[in-house]
Tab-separated table of C-alpha atoms and ligand atoms in Angstrom:
chain	number	residue	atom	x	y	z
A	1	MET	CA	162.652	16.074	129.938
A	2	LYS	CA	160.375	13.932	132.129
A	3	LYS	CA	160.505	10.176	131.621
A	4	ALA	CA	157.384	7.999	131.714
A	5	LEU	CA	156.914	4.248	131.514
A	6	VAL	CA	153.558	3.003	130.187
A	7	THR	CA	152.829	-0.707	130.644
A	8	GLY	CA	149.961	-2.015	128.551
A	9	ALA	CA	151.016	0.533	125.914
A	10	GLY	CA	149.868	-1.729	123.088
A	11	GLY	CA	146.308	-1.695	124.441
A	12	PHE	CA	143.455	0.755	124.007
A	13	ILE	CA	143.970	3.197	126.886
A	14	GLY	CA	147.766	2.729	126.989
A	15	SER	CA	148.276	3.591	123.321
A	16	HIS	CA	146.193	6.755	123.680
A	17	LEU	CA	148.060	7.671	126.871
A	18	VAL	CA	151.409	7.370	125.080
A	19	LYS	CA	150.162	9.858	122.449
A	20	ARG	CA	149.011	12.244	125.154
A	21	LEU	CA	152.300	12.074	127.081
A	22	LYS	CA	154.276	12.652	123.874
A	23	LYS	CA	152.135	15.736	123.153
A	24	GLU	CA	153.005	16.974	126.644
A	25	GLY	CA	156.729	16.587	125.923
A	26	TYR	CA	157.583	13.396	127.823
A	27	TRP	CA	160.151	10.773	126.856
A	28	VAL	CA	158.078	7.580	126.877
A	29	ARG	CA	158.867	3.883	127.054
A	30	GLY	CA	155.945	1.592	126.227
A	31	VAL	CA	155.766	-2.102	127.085
A	32	ASP	CA	153.256	-4.743	126.013
A	33	LEU	CA	152.894	-8.249	124.635
A	34	LYS	CA	151.951	-6.601	121.338
A	35	TYR	CA	152.204	-3.358	119.384
A	36	PRO	CA	149.086	-1.152	119.192
A	37	GLU	CA	146.729	-2.689	116.652
A	38	PHE	CA	145.349	0.378	114.923
A	39	SER	CA	148.144	2.968	114.656
A	40	LYS	CA	151.902	3.110	115.035
A	41	THR	CA	153.062	3.668	118.598
A	42	GLN	CA	154.456	7.117	119.356
A	43	ALA	CA	156.616	5.821	122.223
A	44	ASP	CA	160.319	6.698	122.011
A	45	ASP	CA	161.110	3.132	122.981
A	46	PHE	CA	158.658	0.238	122.732
A	47	VAL	CA	159.526	-3.092	124.320
A	48	ILE	CA	157.668	-6.290	123.482
A	49	GLY	CA	157.754	-8.244	126.716
A	50	ASP	CA	155.723	-10.317	129.149
A	51	LEU	CA	155.318	-8.517	132.476
A	52	ARG	CA	154.601	-11.816	134.239
A	53	GLU	CA	158.330	-12.470	133.868
A	54	GLN	CA	160.429	-10.828	136.585
A	55	GLN	CA	163.518	-10.544	134.376
A	56	VAL	CA	161.476	-8.599	131.789
A	57	VAL	CA	160.143	-6.251	134.469
A	58	ARG	CA	163.671	-5.695	135.816
A	59	LYS	CA	164.829	-4.654	132.339
A	60	ILE	CA	161.997	-2.293	131.462
A	61	ALA	CA	161.720	-0.544	134.855
A	62	ASP	CA	165.469	-0.136	135.145
A	63	SER	CA	165.696	3.501	136.242
A	64	PRO	CA	163.893	6.024	138.471
A	65	PHE	CA	161.182	6.999	135.969
A	66	ASP	CA	159.355	10.192	136.935
A	67	GLU	CA	156.028	8.501	136.265
A	68	VAL	CA	154.907	4.918	135.690
A	69	TYR	CA	151.438	4.100	134.348
A	70	GLN	CA	150.548	0.441	135.007
A	71	LEU	CA	147.702	-0.370	132.614
A	72	ALA	CA	148.604	-3.930	131.613
A	73	ALA	CA	145.935	-6.470	132.544
A	74	ASP	CA	144.286	-9.578	131.197
A	75	MET	CA	140.885	-8.108	130.460
A	76	GLY	CA	137.982	-7.812	128.063
A	77	GLY	CA	134.262	-7.015	127.905
A	78	ALA	CA	131.357	-8.998	129.412
A	79	GLY	CA	131.917	-11.824	126.900
A	80	TYR	CA	135.399	-12.316	128.369
A	81	ILE	CA	135.168	-11.605	132.098
A	82	PHE	CA	131.659	-12.786	133.025
A	83	THR	CA	131.577	-16.241	131.432
A	84	GLY	CA	133.915	-17.760	134.052
A	85	GLU	CA	136.049	-19.383	131.361
A	86	HIS	CA	139.014	-17.045	131.836
A	87	ASP	CA	138.911	-16.599	135.621
A	88	ALA	CA	142.213	-18.311	136.457
A	89	ASP	CA	144.102	-16.432	133.723
A	90	VAL	CA	142.540	-13.091	134.632
A	91	MET	CA	143.490	-13.435	138.307
A	92	HIS	CA	146.900	-15.025	137.855
A	93	ASN	CA	148.114	-12.865	134.984
A	94	SER	CA	147.006	-9.475	136.276
A	95	ALA	CA	148.015	-10.099	139.900
A	96	THR	CA	151.472	-11.312	138.794
A	97	ILE	CA	151.965	-8.221	136.643
A	98	ASN	CA	151.049	-5.925	139.549
A	99	LEU	CA	153.224	-7.789	142.066
A	100	ASN	CA	156.213	-7.683	139.705
A	101	MET	CA	155.747	-4.067	138.669
A	102	LEU	CA	155.329	-2.622	142.147
A	103	GLU	CA	158.326	-4.405	143.610
A	104	GLN	CA	160.563	-3.427	140.705
A	105	CYS	CA	159.337	0.203	140.829
A	106	ARG	CA	160.240	0.267	144.518
A	107	LEU	CA	163.746	-1.062	143.816
A	108	ALA	CA	164.220	1.376	140.901
A	109	LYS	CA	163.043	4.293	143.094
A	110	VAL	CA	160.276	5.291	140.689
A	111	LYS	CA	158.801	8.623	141.766
A	112	LYS	CA	155.082	8.061	141.080
A	113	ILE	CA	153.016	5.139	139.905
A	114	PHE	CA	149.497	5.135	138.473
A	115	TYR	CA	147.286	2.056	138.709
A	116	SER	CA	144.116	1.506	136.677
A	117	SER	CA	141.541	-0.242	138.810
A	118	SER	CA	137.966	-0.747	137.674
A	119	ALA	CA	134.381	-0.093	138.759
A	120	CYS	CA	134.043	-3.894	138.561
A	121	MET	CA	135.445	-4.020	142.109
A	122	TYR	CA	132.263	-2.490	143.590
A	123	PRO	CA	129.985	-4.890	145.501
A	124	ALA	CA	127.253	-6.524	143.447
A	125	TYR	CA	124.687	-5.971	146.255
A	126	ASN	CA	124.834	-2.202	145.680
A	127	GLN	CA	124.173	-2.581	141.966
A	128	GLU	CA	120.921	-4.534	141.873
A	129	ASP	CA	118.612	-1.578	141.220
A	130	PRO	CA	119.311	-0.362	137.676
A	131	ALA	CA	117.851	3.076	138.447
A	132	ASN	CA	119.872	3.655	141.590
A	133	PRO	CA	123.289	1.957	141.696
A	134	LYS	CA	125.715	2.943	144.458
A	135	CYS	CA	129.323	3.416	143.406
A	136	ALA	CA	130.770	5.940	145.848
A	137	GLU	CA	134.395	5.105	146.609
A	138	ASP	CA	133.679	4.314	150.265
A	139	SER	CA	130.989	1.758	149.348
A	140	ALA	CA	133.635	-0.836	148.376
A	141	TYR	CA	133.342	-2.836	151.619
A	142	PRO	CA	132.122	-5.379	152.650
A	143	ALA	CA	133.640	-6.509	149.365
A	144	ALA	CA	131.517	-8.539	146.935
A	145	PRO	CA	132.568	-7.925	143.318
A	146	ASP	CA	130.594	-10.015	140.812
A	147	SER	CA	133.663	-11.213	138.868
A	148	GLU	CA	137.169	-12.512	139.524
A	149	TYR	CA	138.359	-9.569	137.415
A	150	GLY	CA	136.860	-7.256	140.077
A	151	TRP	CA	138.414	-9.247	142.936
A	152	GLU	CA	141.853	-8.988	141.370
A	153	LYS	CA	141.422	-5.227	140.964
A	154	LEU	CA	140.478	-4.930	144.627
A	155	PHE	CA	143.487	-7.008	145.696
A	156	SER	CA	145.821	-4.905	143.556
A	157	GLU	CA	144.382	-1.618	144.829
A	158	ARG	CA	145.257	-2.840	148.315
A	159	LEU	CA	148.705	-3.881	147.157
A	160	TYR	CA	149.432	-0.374	145.808
A	161	LEU	CA	148.091	1.221	148.994
A	162	ALA	CA	150.258	-1.124	151.106
A	163	TYR	CA	153.402	-0.078	149.184
A	164	ASN	CA	152.365	3.510	149.760
A	165	ARG	CA	151.915	2.889	153.482
A	166	ASN	CA	155.002	0.749	154.103
A	167	TYR	CA	157.514	2.166	151.592
A	168	GLY	CA	156.237	5.710	151.107
A	169	MET	CA	155.788	5.126	147.379
A	170	LYS	CA	153.585	7.707	145.664
A	171	VAL	CA	150.672	5.798	144.151
A	172	HIS	CA	147.597	7.086	142.321
A	173	ILE	CA	144.653	4.746	141.826
A	174	ALA	CA	141.690	5.338	139.532
A	175	ARG	CA	138.589	3.191	139.181
A	176	PHE	CA	137.709	3.458	135.497
A	177	HIS	CA	134.077	3.119	134.418
A	178	ASN	CA	133.700	1.716	130.859
A	179	ILE	CA	136.117	3.682	128.723
A	180	PHE	CA	135.449	3.780	124.982
A	181	GLY	CA	136.624	5.517	121.818
A	182	PRO	CA	138.400	5.003	118.505
A	183	GLU	CA	141.218	2.462	118.295
A	184	GLY	CA	139.658	0.198	120.902
A	185	THR	CA	139.038	-3.523	120.313
A	186	TRP	CA	135.793	-3.867	118.332
A	187	ARG	CA	135.706	-7.594	117.473
A	188	GLY	CA	137.233	-10.911	118.479
A	189	GLY	CA	135.555	-11.490	121.881
A	190	LYS	CA	137.336	-8.915	124.083
A	191	GLU	CA	135.376	-5.887	122.849
A	192	LYS	CA	133.121	-3.985	125.252
A	193	ALA	CA	129.490	-2.907	124.797
A	194	PRO	CA	129.919	0.451	122.940
A	195	ALA	CA	132.349	-1.013	120.378
A	196	ALA	CA	130.404	-4.274	120.023
A	197	ILE	CA	127.138	-2.422	119.414
A	198	CYS	CA	128.785	0.037	116.979
A	199	ARG	CA	130.081	-2.996	115.025
A	200	LYS	CA	126.684	-4.715	115.013
A	201	VAL	CA	124.973	-1.522	113.816
A	202	ALA	CA	127.613	-0.841	111.165
A	203	GLU	CA	127.285	-4.399	109.851
A	204	ALA	CA	123.455	-4.479	109.878
A	205	LYS	CA	121.404	-3.901	106.755
A	206	ASP	CA	118.813	-1.111	106.842
A	207	GLY	CA	115.543	-2.504	108.224
A	208	GLY	CA	117.326	-5.338	110.072
A	209	LYS	CA	117.772	-6.276	113.742
A	210	ILE	CA	120.724	-6.137	116.130
A	211	GLU	CA	121.117	-8.508	119.072
A	212	ILE	CA	121.670	-7.084	122.559
A	213	TRP	CA	122.626	-9.289	125.522
A	214	GLY	CA	120.145	-9.459	128.409
A	215	ASP	CA	116.823	-7.619	128.619
A	216	GLY	CA	118.579	-4.357	127.747
A	217	LYS	CA	117.303	-2.666	130.923
A	218	GLN	CA	120.658	-3.002	132.704
A	219	THR	CA	122.274	0.438	133.139
A	220	ARG	CA	125.836	1.723	132.746
A	221	SER	CA	127.769	4.906	132.065
A	222	PHE	CA	130.514	5.217	129.457
A	223	LEU	CA	133.455	7.609	129.372
A	224	TYR	CA	135.160	8.863	126.235
A	225	ILE	CA	138.891	8.133	126.081
A	226	ASP	CA	140.077	11.784	125.982
A	227	GLU	CA	138.245	12.537	129.211
A	228	CYS	CA	139.653	9.413	130.836
A	229	LEU	CA	143.183	10.602	130.033
A	230	GLU	CA	142.414	14.098	131.299
A	231	GLY	CA	141.339	12.536	134.608
A	232	VAL	CA	144.466	10.371	134.801
A	233	ARG	CA	146.811	13.298	134.138
A	234	ARG	CA	145.024	15.455	136.697
A	235	LEU	CA	145.119	12.696	139.309
A	236	MET	CA	148.875	12.310	138.797
A	237	ALA	CA	149.331	16.050	139.405
A	238	PHE	CA	147.583	15.959	142.795
A	239	ASP	CA	148.857	14.738	146.130
A	240	PHE	CA	145.998	12.237	146.369
A	241	SER	CA	146.339	8.455	146.135
A	242	GLY	CA	142.677	7.601	145.634
A	243	PRO	CA	141.109	5.257	144.775
A	244	VAL	CA	138.843	7.628	142.880
A	245	ASN	CA	136.219	7.012	140.200
A	246	ILE	CA	137.050	8.212	136.705
A	247	GLY	CA	133.808	7.822	134.807
A	248	SER	CA	130.774	9.567	133.422
A	249	GLU	CA	127.582	10.197	135.401
A	250	GLU	CA	125.410	10.031	132.256
A	251	MET	CA	123.729	6.700	132.961
A	252	VAL	CA	121.894	4.865	130.149
A	253	THR	CA	120.236	1.475	129.696
A	254	ILE	CA	122.016	-0.837	127.290
A	255	ASN	CA	119.007	-0.680	124.967
A	256	GLY	CA	119.215	3.136	125.273
A	257	LEU	CA	122.873	2.965	124.282
A	258	ALA	CA	121.961	0.796	121.282
A	259	LYS	CA	119.194	3.235	120.247
A	260	MET	CA	121.664	6.133	120.416
A	261	ILE	CA	124.086	4.279	118.132
A	262	ILE	CA	121.279	3.324	115.729
A	263	ASP	CA	120.287	7.032	115.575
A	264	ILE	CA	123.875	8.022	114.827
A	265	SER	CA	124.019	5.496	111.981
A	266	GLY	CA	120.826	6.857	110.423
A	267	LYS	CA	119.664	3.279	109.727
A	268	GLY	CA	116.219	1.887	110.487
A	269	LEU	CA	117.138	-0.966	112.850
A	270	SER	CA	115.321	-2.713	115.680
A	271	ILE	CA	116.700	-4.383	118.812
A	272	LYS	CA	116.373	-8.070	119.659
A	273	ASN	CA	117.256	-8.872	123.283
A	274	ILE	CA	118.860	-12.290	123.691
A	275	THR	CA	120.393	-14.300	126.547
A	276	GLY	CA	124.012	-13.353	127.209
A	277	PRO	CA	126.480	-12.318	129.934
A	278	THR	CA	125.500	-8.943	131.389
A	279	GLY	CA	127.187	-8.318	134.758
A	280	VAL	CA	125.441	-6.266	137.432
A	281	ARG	CA	121.958	-4.732	136.861
A	282	GLY	CA	123.076	-1.128	137.265
A	283	ARG	CA	126.269	0.891	137.487
A	284	ASN	CA	127.054	4.574	137.265
A	285	SER	CA	130.051	6.671	138.206
A	286	ASP	CA	129.737	8.762	141.357
A	287	ASN	CA	131.967	11.777	140.786
A	288	ARG	CA	131.584	13.584	144.113
A	289	LEU	CA	135.042	12.635	145.387
A	290	LEU	CA	136.599	13.336	141.987
A	291	ARG	CA	135.121	16.857	141.949
A	292	GLN	CA	136.101	17.472	145.550
A	293	LYS	CA	139.715	16.303	145.176
A	294	LEU	CA	140.530	17.327	141.597
A	295	GLY	CA	138.053	20.183	141.089
A	296	TRP	CA	137.105	18.562	137.784
A	297	ALA	CA	134.792	15.974	136.288
A	298	PRO	CA	134.093	14.757	132.739
A	299	SER	CA	131.457	16.669	130.773
A	300	LEU	CA	131.375	15.382	127.179
A	301	LYS	CA	127.952	14.058	126.134
A	302	LEU	CA	127.815	10.315	125.515
A	303	LYS	CA	126.316	10.878	122.073
A	304	ASP	CA	129.274	13.040	120.990
A	305	GLY	CA	131.828	10.392	121.969
A	306	LEU	CA	129.736	7.651	120.352
A	307	THR	CA	129.484	9.589	117.093
A	308	ILE	CA	133.286	9.723	116.801
A	309	THR	CA	133.595	6.049	117.793
A	310	TYR	CA	130.878	4.834	115.423
A	311	LYS	CA	132.496	6.635	112.488
A	312	TRP	CA	135.853	5.072	113.320
A	313	ILE	CA	134.448	1.521	113.582
A	314	GLU	CA	132.428	1.993	110.395
A	315	SER	CA	135.615	3.075	108.609
A	316	GLN	CA	137.481	-0.129	109.465
A	317	ASN	CA	138.057	-1.912	106.167
A	318	ASN	CA	136.463	-5.240	106.815
A	319	ILE	CA	133.046	-3.859	107.725
A	320	LEU	CA	130.340	-4.071	105.010
B	1	NAD	P1	143.522	-3.464	126.791
B	1	NAD	O1	143.231	-4.929	126.909
B	1	NAD	O2	143.309	-2.808	125.480
B	1	NAD	O3	145.011	-3.168	127.280
B	1	NAD	C1	145.676	-3.958	128.233
B	1	NAD	C2	147.019	-4.323	127.615
B	1	NAD	O4	147.762	-5.101	128.566
B	1	NAD	C3	146.896	-5.188	126.341
B	1	NAD	O5	147.482	-4.538	125.235
B	1	NAD	C4	147.615	-6.464	126.699
B	1	NAD	O6	148.362	-7.028	125.626
B	1	NAD	C5	148.549	-5.997	127.809
B	1	NAD	N1	148.991	-7.136	128.617
B	1	NAD	C6	148.216	-8.124	129.130
B	1	NAD	N2	148.985	-9.027	129.736
B	1	NAD	C7	150.281	-8.601	129.607
B	1	NAD	C8	151.526	-9.129	129.997
B	1	NAD	N3	151.601	-10.294	130.660
B	1	NAD	N4	152.643	-8.437	129.704
B	1	NAD	C9	152.578	-7.273	129.003
B	1	NAD	N5	151.420	-6.720	128.601
B	1	NAD	C10	150.287	-7.387	128.893
B	1	NAD	O7	142.651	-2.769	127.921
B	1	NAD	P2	142.364	-1.219	128.185
B	1	NAD	O8	140.937	-1.004	127.910
B	1	NAD	O9	143.365	-0.371	127.508
B	1	NAD	O10	142.561	-1.153	129.762
B	1	NAD	C11	143.754	-0.675	130.375
B	1	NAD	C12	143.650	-0.820	131.877
B	1	NAD	O11	142.490	-0.126	132.361
B	1	NAD	C13	143.483	-2.267	132.338
B	1	NAD	O12	144.186	-2.435	133.546
B	1	NAD	C14	142.013	-2.403	132.585
B	1	NAD	O13	141.722	-3.418	133.528
B	1	NAD	C15	141.683	-1.025	133.112
B	1	NAD	N6	140.269	-0.688	132.909
B	1	NAD	C16	139.783	-0.473	131.656
B	1	NAD	C17	138.451	-0.172	131.491
B	1	NAD	C18	137.859	0.063	130.115
B	1	NAD	O14	136.685	0.354	130.034
B	1	NAD	N7	138.621	-0.020	129.030
B	1	NAD	C19	137.590	-0.090	132.597
B	1	NAD	C20	138.117	-0.326	133.856
B	1	NAD	C21	139.462	-0.597	134.011
């Protein structure tokens, strides 16, 4: 039986990944500061621990796991990473986790390690035209991410690649583009646009208004969680380190996203654009390298993933 270690297993993507690995027959250890919020973990062993602490990392990565998935990070949506208020924590906490994890995985002779980078590492100057953002993997330099979160991701990508180069460790790096789905944070300040808008729509009374940050013309693409995991599993099966985009190419404006969610709800709601943190003007996944290297790319329609997500958020007890 293959053994996998998932760090960040109490979070959104990590908790779904544990379920997927269990379905595939793995023995799984999960680690996080907290248990998953919305369903019981399926990990065989779940350790509550702080990965900034070296002694914790030594204990949890204590053997040559076949696969390690390093998803733990101090992160959140635009309301968390673009205000500047959490910059020191974001950089210090996530960089420390990655430094500790990689070194311990080297000592424990881990066979393969996956690292979740983010599209936030792409330079802001390539994302000023909302209709035509450039996010090909080789457009990363000269580096100019628009957030400290993006700078930390870029640093850690380089760290993983350096361990690959100097120690021959097998690393696989994906740049995720806005992953969403059920059992993701939907309130409290760390939620991202799809979940935040689903919540606002679910809470709104028919005929009312929902508030959207910025002028709503900023563009993004959003990838449903199942497709994200499919990409991760495929990347781990290939002899390719990346970094590679794992995202959708179905680009929408944020107001367009809100309209889609309003349609799904069946309510008569209008949009009120207000001042708020928005990030770059445009961003879309560029899946050419993904297709070329993995012979695969996501295909689920945004509306289908949003329908499932909206229903899940609407079903959470404290709404309405
Ligand atoms: P998440 O916040 O739900 O999960 C991250 C988990 O890491 C949390 O459960 C958190 O408690 C844990 N963590 C943070 N600090 C820790 C510490 N010191 N010790 C132990 N655990 C700690 O986020 P997610 O959406 O599941 O994202 C997973 C990974 O994917 C992150 O690295 C994130 O940066 C990356 N990513 C996500 C997206 C997205 O759209 N969700 C996009 C790009 C990149």
